[in-house]
Amino acid sequence: MPSGVILYGPPGSGKDAITNELTRIRPEFALFERLKAGPGRTTGYRLTTVDHIEELSRAGGLLYRNARYDAEYAIDRHGVAALVDADLIPVLHMGQVVGASAVTAFPLHWIRVLLWCPLDTTQSRSIGRGDKDVEARVKVWHETREDLLAHETEPWTLTLRTDQMGPIESANAIIDALAGNASAESRNIRELVG
């Protein structure tokens, strides 16, 4: 069965950096570019309209949809299928546990990776990359922590503290998990998020 990777974590936890390393190390990895309607970053997204997302939703074409940073985001079945059909391993960036669960309805061998970093790491990385909405990202860090605490029993294949390991090491851990068909690990979420 083909594989997919879900990277879940707060802003600044390294989703972009790790994805860049995955695609550099093994070209069959490919960032899944979510549909996005609204302001903010455009890199890594397929820009569309809220009407188009709504149309896909009504037609059953979405695996997950959410709103954040005054924008609408969606993960569409067709987009994931296009990567799989091209013999690529889709790498999905997620910010909600419910979304990380919802996308597994698409039949792939999913590696679910929880990326975590402390608040000060999110702040410094956000400032370092020139985000104009650092306060909003700090707010989302807190929302992500609460999301994890509300879903403590959610299974993760791998949990990586990205303030303690770099993107190359993280990417290699994901590749190892994928190769070994790793099963969900047990992790004390309360201990992890403090």
Short mmCIF file of N, CA, C and O in Angstrom, two decimals, residues 1-50:
data_model
loop_
_atom_site.label_atom_id
_atom_site.label_comp_id
_atom_site.label_asym_id
_atom_site.label_seq_id
_atom_site.Cartn_x
_atom_site.Cartn_y
_atom_site.Cartn_z
N MET A 1 0.85 -1.19 0.00
CA MET A 1 0.00 0.00 0.00
C MET A 1 0.89 1.25 0.00
O MET A 1 1.87 1.31 0.74
N PRO A 2 0.57 2.24 -0.81
CA PRO A 2 1.34 3.49 -0.81
C PRO A 2 1.28 4.16 0.56
O PRO A 2 0.38 3.89 1.35
N SER A 3 2.24 5.05 0.81
CA SER A 3 2.35 5.71 2.11
C SER A 3 2.11 7.20 2.02
O SER A 3 2.19 7.81 0.95
N GLY A 4 1.83 7.77 3.19
CA GLY A 4 1.70 9.21 3.34
C GLY A 4 2.23 9.61 4.70
O GLY A 4 2.31 8.78 5.62
N VAL A 5 2.59 10.87 4.85
CA VAL A 5 3.14 11.38 6.11
C VAL A 5 2.29 12.56 6.56
O VAL A 5 2.03 13.48 5.77
N ILE A 6 1.89 12.54 7.81
CA ILE A 6 1.18 13.66 8.43
C ILE A 6 2.13 14.30 9.43
O ILE A 6 2.62 13.62 10.35
N LEU A 7 2.41 15.58 9.25
CA LEU A 7 3.21 16.33 10.21
C LEU A 7 2.27 17.26 10.96
O LEU A 7 1.69 18.17 10.38
N TYR A 8 2.09 17.00 12.25
CA TYR A 8 1.21 17.81 13.08
C TYR A 8 2.06 18.53 14.12
O TYR A 8 2.93 17.93 14.75
N GLY A 9 1.79 19.81 14.31
CA GLY A 9 2.49 20.53 15.36
C GLY A 9 2.17 22.00 15.33
O GLY A 9 1.53 22.50 14.38
N PRO A 10 2.62 22.72 16.35
CA PRO A 10 2.35 24.16 16.42
C PRO A 10 3.17 24.93 15.40
O PRO A 10 4.10 24.37 14.80
N PRO A 11 2.86 26.21 15.21
CA PRO A 11 3.70 27.03 14.33
C PRO A 11 5.15 26.99 14.81
O PRO A 11 5.42 26.96 16.01
N GLY A 12 6.06 26.96 13.85
CA GLY A 12 7.49 26.98 14.20
C GLY A 12 8.04 25.64 14.64
O GLY A 12 9.19 25.55 15.05
N SER A 13 7.23 24.57 14.55
CA SER A 13 7.72 23.26 15.00
C SER A 13 8.56 22.55 13.94
O SER A 13 9.09 21.48 14.19
N GLY A 14 8.68 23.15 12.75
CA GLY A 14 9.59 22.60 11.76
C GLY A 14 8.96 21.86 10.61
O GLY A 14 9.65 21.15 9.87
N LYS A 15 7.66 22.02 10.41
CA LYS A 15 7.00 21.28 9.32
C LYS A 15 7.64 21.58 7.96
O LYS A 15 7.93 20.67 7.20
N ASP A 16 7.87 22.86 7.66
CA ASP A 16 8.49 23.23 6.38
C ASP A 16 9.92 22.72 6.28
O ASP A 16 10.32 22.14 5.27
N ALA A 17 10.71 22.94 7.33
CA ALA A 17 12.13 22.55 7.30
C ALA A 17 12.28 21.04 7.16
O ALA A 17 13.13 20.55 6.40
N ILE A 18 11.46 20.29 7.87
CA ILE A 18 11.54 18.82 7.80
C ILE A 18 11.07 18.34 6.43
O ILE A 18 11.70 17.45 5.83
N THR A 19 10.01 18.93 5.91
CA THR A 19 9.54 18.55 4.57
C THR A 19 10.62 18.83 3.53
O THR A 19 10.85 18.00 2.62
N ASN A 20 11.29 19.97 3.64
CA ASN A 20 12.38 20.29 2.71
C ASN A 20 13.47 19.22 2.76
O ASN A 20 14.00 18.82 1.72
N GLU A 21 13.80 18.75 3.96
CA GLU A 21 14.82 17.70 4.08
C GLU A 21 14.33 16.36 3.53
O GLU A 21 15.07 15.66 2.87
N LEU A 22 13.07 16.03 3.81
CA LEU A 22 12.52 14.78 3.27
C LEU A 22 12.62 14.77 1.74
O LEU A 22 13.05 13.78 1.15
N THR A 23 12.21 15.87 1.11
CA THR A 23 12.22 15.92 -0.36
C THR A 23 13.64 16.00 -0.92
O THR A 23 13.89 15.55 -2.03
N ARG A 24 14.58 16.53 -0.14
CA ARG A 24 15.98 16.58 -0.58
C ARG A 24 16.61 15.19 -0.50
O ARG A 24 17.31 14.76 -1.41
N ILE A 25 16.34 14.49 0.61
CA ILE A 25 16.93 13.16 0.82
C ILE A 25 16.32 12.13 -0.13
O ILE A 25 17.03 11.32 -0.72
N ARG A 26 14.99 12.19 -0.28
CA ARG A 26 14.29 11.22 -1.13
C ARG A 26 13.26 11.94 -1.97
O ARG A 26 12.24 12.40 -1.45
N PRO A 27 13.50 12.06 -3.27
CA PRO A 27 12.62 12.86 -4.13
C PRO A 27 11.19 12.33 -4.27
O PRO A 27 10.34 13.03 -4.79
N GLU A 28 10.92 11.13 -3.77
CA GLU A 28 9.54 10.65 -3.86
C GLU A 28 8.63 11.30 -2.81
O GLU A 28 7.40 11.17 -2.89
N PHE A 29 9.20 11.98 -1.84
CA PHE A 29 8.38 12.76 -0.90
C PHE A 29 7.96 14.05 -1.59
O PHE A 29 8.74 14.67 -2.31
N ALA A 30 6.72 14.46 -1.34
CA ALA A 30 6.23 15.70 -1.95
C ALA A 30 5.28 16.40 -0.98
O ALA A 30 4.37 15.77 -0.43
N LEU A 31 5.51 17.69 -0.79
CA LEU A 31 4.60 18.48 0.04
C LEU A 31 3.22 18.47 -0.60
O LEU A 31 3.08 18.75 -1.79
N PHE A 32 2.21 18.14 0.18
CA PHE A 32 0.84 18.31 -0.28
C PHE A 32 0.49 19.77 -0.07
O PHE A 32 0.50 20.26 1.06
N GLU A 33 0.20 20.45 -1.16
CA GLU A 33 -0.15 21.87 -1.06
C GLU A 33 -1.65 21.98 -0.82
O GLU A 33 -2.47 21.64 -1.69
N ARG A 34 -2.01 22.43 0.38
CA ARG A 34 -3.42 22.58 0.71
C ARG A 34 -4.05 23.68 -0.13
O ARG A 34 -3.38 24.61 -0.56
N LEU A 35 -5.34 23.58 -0.32
CA LEU A 35 -6.10 24.67 -0.93
C LEU A 35 -6.19 25.79 0.11
O LEU A 35 -6.37 25.52 1.30
N LYS A 36 -6.05 27.03 -0.33
CA LYS A 36 -6.13 28.16 0.58
C LYS A 36 -6.90 29.29 -0.07
O LYS A 36 -6.65 29.65 -1.22
N ALA A 37 -7.82 29.87 0.70
CA ALA A 37 -8.56 31.05 0.26
C ALA A 37 -8.43 32.09 1.37
O ALA A 37 -8.88 31.87 2.49
N GLY A 38 -7.74 33.20 1.07
CA GLY A 38 -7.59 34.24 2.07
C GLY A 38 -6.19 34.81 2.09
O GLY A 38 -5.33 34.43 1.30
N PRO A 39 -5.95 35.73 3.03
CA PRO A 39 -4.68 36.45 3.10
C PRO A 39 -3.56 35.62 3.72
O PRO A 39 -3.80 34.53 4.24
N GLY A 40 -2.35 36.17 3.68
CA GLY A 40 -1.20 35.54 4.33
C GLY A 40 -0.28 34.86 3.34
O GLY A 40 -0.27 35.17 2.15
N ARG A 41 0.50 33.93 3.87
CA ARG A 41 1.49 33.21 3.06
C ARG A 41 0.84 32.54 1.86
O ARG A 41 -0.27 32.01 1.94
N THR A 42 1.57 32.53 0.75
CA THR A 42 1.07 31.87 -0.45
C THR A 42 1.93 30.66 -0.82
O THR A 42 1.46 29.75 -1.50
N THR A 43 3.18 30.63 -0.37
CA THR A 43 4.09 29.53 -0.68
C THR A 43 3.59 28.25 -0.02
O THR A 43 3.25 28.24 1.16
N GLY A 44 3.54 27.19 -0.81
CA GLY A 44 3.12 25.89 -0.28
C GLY A 44 1.62 25.66 -0.31
O GLY A 44 1.14 24.69 0.28
N TYR A 45 0.89 26.53 -0.98
CA TYR A 45 -0.56 26.40 -1.08
C TYR A 45 -0.99 26.46 -2.53
O TYR A 45 -0.31 27.03 -3.37
N ARG A 46 -2.18 25.90 -2.80
CA ARG A 46 -2.85 26.10 -4.08
C ARG A 46 -3.95 27.13 -3.79
O ARG A 46 -4.90 26.83 -3.07
N LEU A 47 -3.77 28.32 -4.31
CA LEU A 47 -4.71 29.40 -4.00
C LEU A 47 -6.02 29.21 -4.74
O LEU A 47 -6.04 28.83 -5.91
N THR A 48 -7.11 29.47 -4.03
CA THR A 48 -8.44 29.27 -4.59
C THR A 48 -9.40 30.25 -3.92
O THR A 48 -8.96 31.21 -3.29
N THR A 49 -10.69 29.98 -4.04
CA THR A 49 -11.70 30.83 -3.43
C THR A 49 -12.49 30.02 -2.40
O THR A 49 -12.54 28.78 -2.46
N VAL A 50 -13.12 30.73 -1.49
CA VAL A 50 -13.99 30.07 -0.51
C VAL A 50 -15.12 29.35 -1.24
O VAL A 50 -15.50 28.24 -0.85
#
